[in-house]
Amino acid sequence: MNVTESMSLALADLLRDDPRRVLLGEDVVTGGMLGWSRAAADDEALRPRLVPLPLLPVSLPAHAGGLALAGLRPIVLLSTAFALLEGLAGLREIGLWAGRSGGERTAPVLFVAPCGAGFGLGDESVEALESVLARLHGLQVYSVGRAEDAVARLVGAATFEHAEDPTVLLVPRMVLAAAAPDDASNAGSLAATSRVREGRTLTVFTWGEALEPVLAACDDGALDATVVEIGRLAPLDRDAIVEAARDTGRVAIVHAGSVGHGLGAEIAALVAEHALYYLDAPVLRVGGDDGVHAAADELRSLPAQGRIAAALGELANP
Amino acid sequence: MNVTESMSLALADLLRDDPRRVLLGEDVVTGGMLGWSRAAADDEALRPRLVPLPLLPVSLPAHAGGLALAGLRPIVLLSTAFALLEGLAGLREIGLWAGRSGGERTAPVLFVAPCGAGFGLGDESVEALESVLARLHGLQVYSVGRAEDAVARLVGAATFEHAEDPTVLLVPRMVLAAAAPDDASNAGSLAATSRVREGRTLTVFTWGEALEPVLAACDDGALDATVVEIGRLAPLDRDAIVEAARDTGRVAIVHAGSVGHGLGAEIAALVAEHALYYLDAPVLRVGGDDGVHAAADELRSLPAQGRIAAALGELANP
Amino acid sequence: MEPTPWDPEGATWVLDADGDLADGSAAVGLDVRNYYKALVAARCLDVRLSRMNLPMFASSAGEEAPLCATALVARDEDWIYPGVRDIAVSLTRGLGPDELARRVMSDGPGRVGQAALRIASPTAALGMHLAIAAGHAHGQRLAGTHAVTFALLGEGTTTAGVFHETLVAAAARDLPLVLVCRSQLWPSGAPAEAGLVGDSVADRARGCGIWERRVDGADPIAVWAATAVAAARARDGKGPSLVEVATTQLIHDPPAHRDPLERLRRHLDRTGQWTSTYQDVIEAEIRGQLDRAFAYGTEVA
Amino acid sequence: MEPTPWDPEGATWVLDADGDLADGSAAVGLDVRNYYKALVAARCLDVRLSRMNLPMFASSAGEEAPLCATALVARDEDWIYPGVRDIAVSLTRGLGPDELARRVMSDGPGRVGQAALRIASPTAALGMHLAIAAGHAHGQRLAGTHAVTFALLGEGTTTAGVFHETLVAAAARDLPLVLVCRSQLWPSGAPAEAGLVGDSVADRARGCGIWERRVDGADPIAVWAATAVAAARARDGKGPSLVEVATTQLIHDPPAHRDPLERLRRHLDRTGQWTSTYQDVIEAEIRGQLDRAFAYGTEVA
Ligand SMILES: Cc1ncc(C[n+]2csc(CCOP(=O)(O)OP(=O)(O)O)c2C)c(N)n1
Ligand SMILES: Cc1ncc(C[n+]2csc(CCOP(=O)(O)OP(=O)(O)O)c2C)c(N)n1
Ligand SMILES: [Mg+2]
Ligand SMILES: [Mg+2]
């Protein structure tokens, strides 16, 4: 079973668990472009809750927000995270509902979106938009780093464990292509940060498809590194980040996509503000190459493991 | 004469100087909502180059990009910078033209957009979107800090002094409401950074409507501060920023809008990466209050001078 | 009556310029005096707000009929999504003058929503409230209720992509959504921003397979009747509709019969339901309420 | 001929199922054999690409007529804005097989633009190329040229807001823009994503005041003729147009007369312009070019 299939089964279970849940998305009634709604489509009892719509790039997030305001729990299966950029003005709007005067209402919508390299598409599909989403108010943004966490994150996000705000779950295409481990738990779990490796020399903040190469680089280089997976990209857990930075005094931030004005900038800024006196070395950001990447070059959007290893090695042993 | 009037005269001159230039914008033929096209509308010879359009929130930036690809030099007078969020997917597209294979073409479009508090509108009008714009590829983003620079920046941007890329000029509403000084120069000038005050104890990076209160706070507190206006918000001039940070070892970043995931994060990150060994104190970010601001509370989106003074004072004399 | 150049083409009416009701059946179920009071209150509110020099405020005088009619047609369980200039919807639906004044002073006249009254807040992005409304109507339909969602807009917003996507979603899923569009008439030529393309907004909605009516906004009874039919259709599961209301803004100084209040006043007068004392009483009441509310609002703001 | 359930309703044709030309004037100015060669080349390219397992690739077999017709109607000074599935436009307009293969291998089959040939690159945002095309046409008009901008799309894109804004801009400013829309026919029921609302895409364009024609995509001559008329209108300053082409994808396994290549082949055959040798020669030529180009492209990639 691959990650997509296990997510598909989890989505069907989510529909069974709460009759307010509905699935939206391109070709949702026939399983969807990625197959995420396949298990639900195979269950006749769930089929009425697969909601097909024409292509509505501008209004889909706002439409889903309206469904939520009417009492439903829509789960929107996007074909690409880039669709959130096309519907950004509407996404911003539904994030604001809770903050408006005139009576608070929240719009508990979950957007599940594949992102990054992995399918050979290049261009917009490999653009990292976390920092743009994080700048909007009232939005929760999560990401999946390891295949075994995909279902737990999905379930946690769909049950709005943290807050009944509009929520985005970014699932790297590299993770989708991986096999789903047998021992993966289906219990929801949405930790804002997870210390997935402990060490004393340096602290690496990372998320998404960068997590695995970071862990591999640390292991291969026998680095005494703490690795913190940022599971919740927005809002960031400032205290946990600052504490982990202070613990070692050497900080690296590694993620897919270009680094300039990316989410790593905010993490670096938090460290420079709240952990500066603990730092023994400049903060390091490692990401993919700048610019638009053609389909054939899409892996340039990822930090290669060799580059990660070299950078972390130098930070650990200057 | 106020700033809007002087910009209006400058825009008319820009049309006279280059027949490829056209003005687009809401009510452009009758002077526009802010009056920016008034002088051009008063000149019969220029009127054919005022291009009225229906309201096209999704496609206006892309449409303007198409005009540029056809050889024109469109200047789009927006009623609010927020319109760039509604047209973001199209704006991203025209920024990419130059980077596409298949033959390079650039789309020299200028968007002139009022931003921030000042008109009592609140909500989206006071949202600071610089960091979102800065994340897009191939876009130049400039801002106006002082009334006397408004015309020079406009002319510099409209002549694409730096690059024939799509360009955004953000003009704070607080600046628009100010009187235009008589001695303002009309020569284009687009410095990426300007050291508008020299000092040895701390370095303040600031832009837009925060520049004046920062200068006032430094003067009032008799602070020995270097103040660097970031005139070009994207791409940032990394070397100038790093050098100014190293000069004093104490860095503050002050701007309108909330700080989290704002443009200041990237500046702080650059400092933490490239000037860390020179720092004597944590980097400080000072901005407006978080959250959506109702019309009556819109000034909460700005860092108050008192708060700036207190923060800079403490950084200077810990 | 001869139509004047001020009267819209291709728009239905039942109340002629003199206030004679051509088709009595149009007003069945309508409390005409109550409607008139709501229109007067809306006008008084507009006058009050116009005096306040609010940023970006634009008067709605002459365009009250679709606002009041929507609020009267909507039931408690229905939701209304007004645009930024449709504050009178809230007044008619029962937002108290004190709360209304408080919200105008804090959020501005365009941002008066109230979840308890099922009135949504307008959106910052032009026309985005229409997309949320469509989703809301979609949710009502999926939940199997008979509730209806109303959304208001102006003709300028019909050129926005989100308006089109709203029509598409509503048509594709047969949503219980009633769109009420004020189409302003431009006596001396429409600006480009009015977005007049094709024959009419109603015509464009019909092209998407949506039931539509185009009515004269100077005739409050025709506006109410079309809105009521549209709502009944939605409630009966017959799908979405668009009511286009051709309005004349009083700032253009049109002849008196283009003013919906005056048109309905003539009708009440002709049918013996209006006296100048009655007028004085209802105006004094709402003016008093507004004056107190705004005086207090200004104090605390 | 009796229409079959496979034939579109309300779509114009001039070439019947057997290849008889009902109206000879439709083909005046058209080099039919050259057109046929372009269609065959497009089909060969599609077959070649289908074998390559490219990510997200979808075959265009059966839909070639609007792609080749647009490229043939466009003059050198015109610009074409294709969608992501319209690669055959580039081939017909003269992008050499080698360069084409190189671009497919580097950028993918959907991203083949070439400024030197005045072929724009498709956009990432669905339908955003239409808005750029409208702006481009606007620029051509303001510059006083007689150049035309063509933009291609599928019926699924017509539900996107940007399609509507493109129609509005084109209608409001009378732009020399020709929209060519492939409307796929769905023999066993259309999915929601096909965005079938209202009667037809052409009907919706007409609602915005845009000149339109709906033609049968299995009839290459009708497609060419409608596109040529639309382009001539634009060149003469008569404004924008939309040509809706009802296409049948061969993946649905339709009867042979739904295949535009076969339809035109029958016509050539009937008029003594086709032999199987001729077919073999033109196929061998293009196949050879493509094989060489892609073999080389694969090597260097
Ligand atoms: C992209 C964009 N452009 C302009 C505005 C400013 N704006 C808000 S409402 C409005 C008028 C829209 O016209 P219409 O819907 O007819 O409303 P009305 O004429 O009743 O004000 C405008 C221009 C905006 N919100 N967004
Ligand atoms: C918001 C968004 N949703 C989905 C897609 C993926 N997508 C690209 S083209 C396309 C098909 C659009 O249909 P149509 O215009 O009819 O083209 P065709 O059927 O010829 O592929 C889709 C779904 C996208 N690019 N953006
Ligand atoms: Mg209007
Ligand atoms: Mg299609």
Coordinates of N, CA and C in Angstrom, one line a residue, chain A residues 58 82 85-87, chain B residues 56-66 69 83-97 100 107 109 111 136-137 139 166, chain D residues 123-129 131-132 162 165:
Chain A
V58 N -11.0 30.6 -8.7 CA -11.0 31.8 -7.8 C -11.8 31.5 -6.6
F82 N -0.7 24.8 -5.5 CA -0.7 26.1 -6.3 C -2.2 26.6 -6.4
L85 N -3.0 29.5 -4.4 CA -2.6 30.8 -4.8 C -3.7 31.4 -5.7
E86 N -4.3 30.6 -6.6 CA -5.4 31.1 -7.4 C -6.6 31.5 -6.6
G87 N -6.8 30.9 -5.5 CA -8.0 31.2 -4.7 C -7.6 32.0 -3.4
Chain B
L56 N -11.8 44.2 -13.2 CA -11.3 42.8 -13.5 C -10.4 42.4 -12.4
P57 N -10.9 42.0 -11.3 CA -9.9 41.8 -10.2 C -9.0 40.6 -10.4
V58 N -9.4 39.6 -11.1 CA -8.5 38.4 -11.3 C -7.5 38.7 -12.4
S59 N -8.0 39.4 -13.4 CA -7.1 39.4 -14.6 C -6.4 40.7 -14.9
L60 N -6.7 41.7 -14.1 CA -6.1 43.0 -14.4 C -4.5 43.0 -14.5
P61 N -3.8 42.4 -13.6 CA -2.4 42.3 -13.7 C -2.0 41.6 -15.0
A62 N -2.6 40.5 -15.3 CA -2.3 39.7 -16.4 C -2.6 40.5 -17.7
H63 N -3.7 41.2 -17.7 CA -4.1 42.0 -18.9 C -3.0 43.1 -19.1
A64 N -2.6 43.7 -18.0 CA -1.6 44.7 -18.2 C -0.3 44.1 -18.7
G65 N 0.0 42.9 -18.2 CA 1.2 42.2 -18.7 C 1.1 42.0 -20.2
G66 N -0.1 41.6 -20.7 CA -0.3 41.4 -22.1 C -0.1 42.7 -22.9
L69 N 3.5 43.1 -23.3 CA 4.1 42.2 -24.3 C 3.9 42.7 -25.7
A83 N -5.6 44.9 -4.2 CA -6.0 44.4 -5.5 C -4.9 43.4 -6.1
L84 N -3.7 43.6 -5.6 CA -2.6 42.7 -6.1 C -2.8 41.3 -5.6
L85 N -3.4 41.2 -4.4 CA -3.7 39.8 -3.9 C -4.8 39.2 -4.7
E86 N -5.8 39.9 -5.1 CA -6.9 39.4 -6.0 C -6.3 38.9 -7.3
G87 N -5.3 39.6 -7.8 CA -4.8 39.3 -9.1 C -3.4 38.6 -9.0
L88 N -3.1 38.0 -7.9 CA -1.8 37.5 -7.6 C -1.4 36.4 -8.6
A89 N -2.3 35.5 -8.9 CA -1.9 34.4 -9.8 C -1.4 35.0 -11.2
G90 N -2.1 36.0 -11.6 CA -1.7 36.7 -12.9 C -0.4 37.4 -12.8
L91 N -0.3 38.1 -11.6 CA 1.0 38.9 -11.4 C 2.2 37.9 -11.4
R92 N 2.0 36.8 -10.7 CA 3.1 35.8 -10.7 C 3.4 35.4 -12.2
E93 N 2.4 35.2 -13.0 CA 2.6 34.7 -14.3 C 3.4 35.7 -15.1
I94 N 3.1 37.0 -15.0 CA 3.9 38.0 -15.9 C 5.3 38.2 -15.3
G95 N 5.5 37.9 -14.0 CA 6.9 37.9 -13.5 C 7.7 36.8 -14.1
L96 N 7.1 35.8 -14.6 CA 7.9 34.6 -15.0 C 8.3 34.7 -16.5
W97 N 7.7 35.6 -17.2 CA 7.9 35.6 -18.7 C 9.4 35.6 -19.0
R100 N 11.1 32.2 -18.7 CA 10.6 31.1 -19.5 C 11.6 30.8 -20.6
A107 N 7.9 41.9 -19.2 CA 6.7 42.6 -19.2 C 6.8 43.8 -18.3
V109 N 5.6 46.4 -16.7 CA 4.3 47.0 -16.3 C 4.6 47.7 -14.9
F111 N 2.8 48.9 -11.5 CA 1.6 49.0 -10.7 C 1.8 50.0 -9.6
L136 N 7.2 36.2 -4.9 CA 7.0 35.9 -6.3 C 8.4 36.2 -7.1
H137 N 8.5 35.4 -8.1 CA 9.7 35.6 -8.9 C 9.6 36.8 -9.9
L139 N 9.7 39.9 -9.9 CA 9.0 41.2 -9.6 C 9.9 42.1 -8.9
P166 N 8.1 43.4 -14.3 CA 6.9 44.0 -13.7 C 7.3 44.6 -12.3
Chain D
T123 N 0.1 29.2 -19.2 CA 0.3 29.7 -17.8 C 0.0 28.6 -16.8
A124 N 0.5 28.7 -15.6 CA 0.3 27.8 -14.6 C -1.2 27.9 -14.1
A125 N -1.6 29.1 -13.9 CA -2.9 29.4 -13.4 C -3.9 29.1 -14.5
L126 N -4.9 28.3 -14.2 CA -5.9 27.8 -15.2 C -6.5 29.0 -15.9
G127 N -6.3 29.1 -17.2 CA -7.0 30.1 -18.1 C -6.3 31.5 -18.0
M128 N -5.2 31.6 -17.2 CA -4.6 33.0 -17.1 C -4.1 33.4 -18.4
H129 N -3.7 32.5 -19.3 CA -3.2 32.9 -20.6 C -4.3 33.7 -21.4
A131 N -6.3 35.9 -20.2 CA -6.2 37.3 -19.7 C -5.0 38.0 -20.4
I132 N -3.9 37.3 -20.4 CA -2.7 37.9 -21.1 C -3.0 38.1 -22.5
V162 N -11.4 33.8 -14.8 CA -10.6 34.5 -15.7 C -11.1 34.4 -17.2
E165 N -13.7 37.2 -17.2 CA -13.1 38.5 -17.3 C -12.5 38.8 -18.6

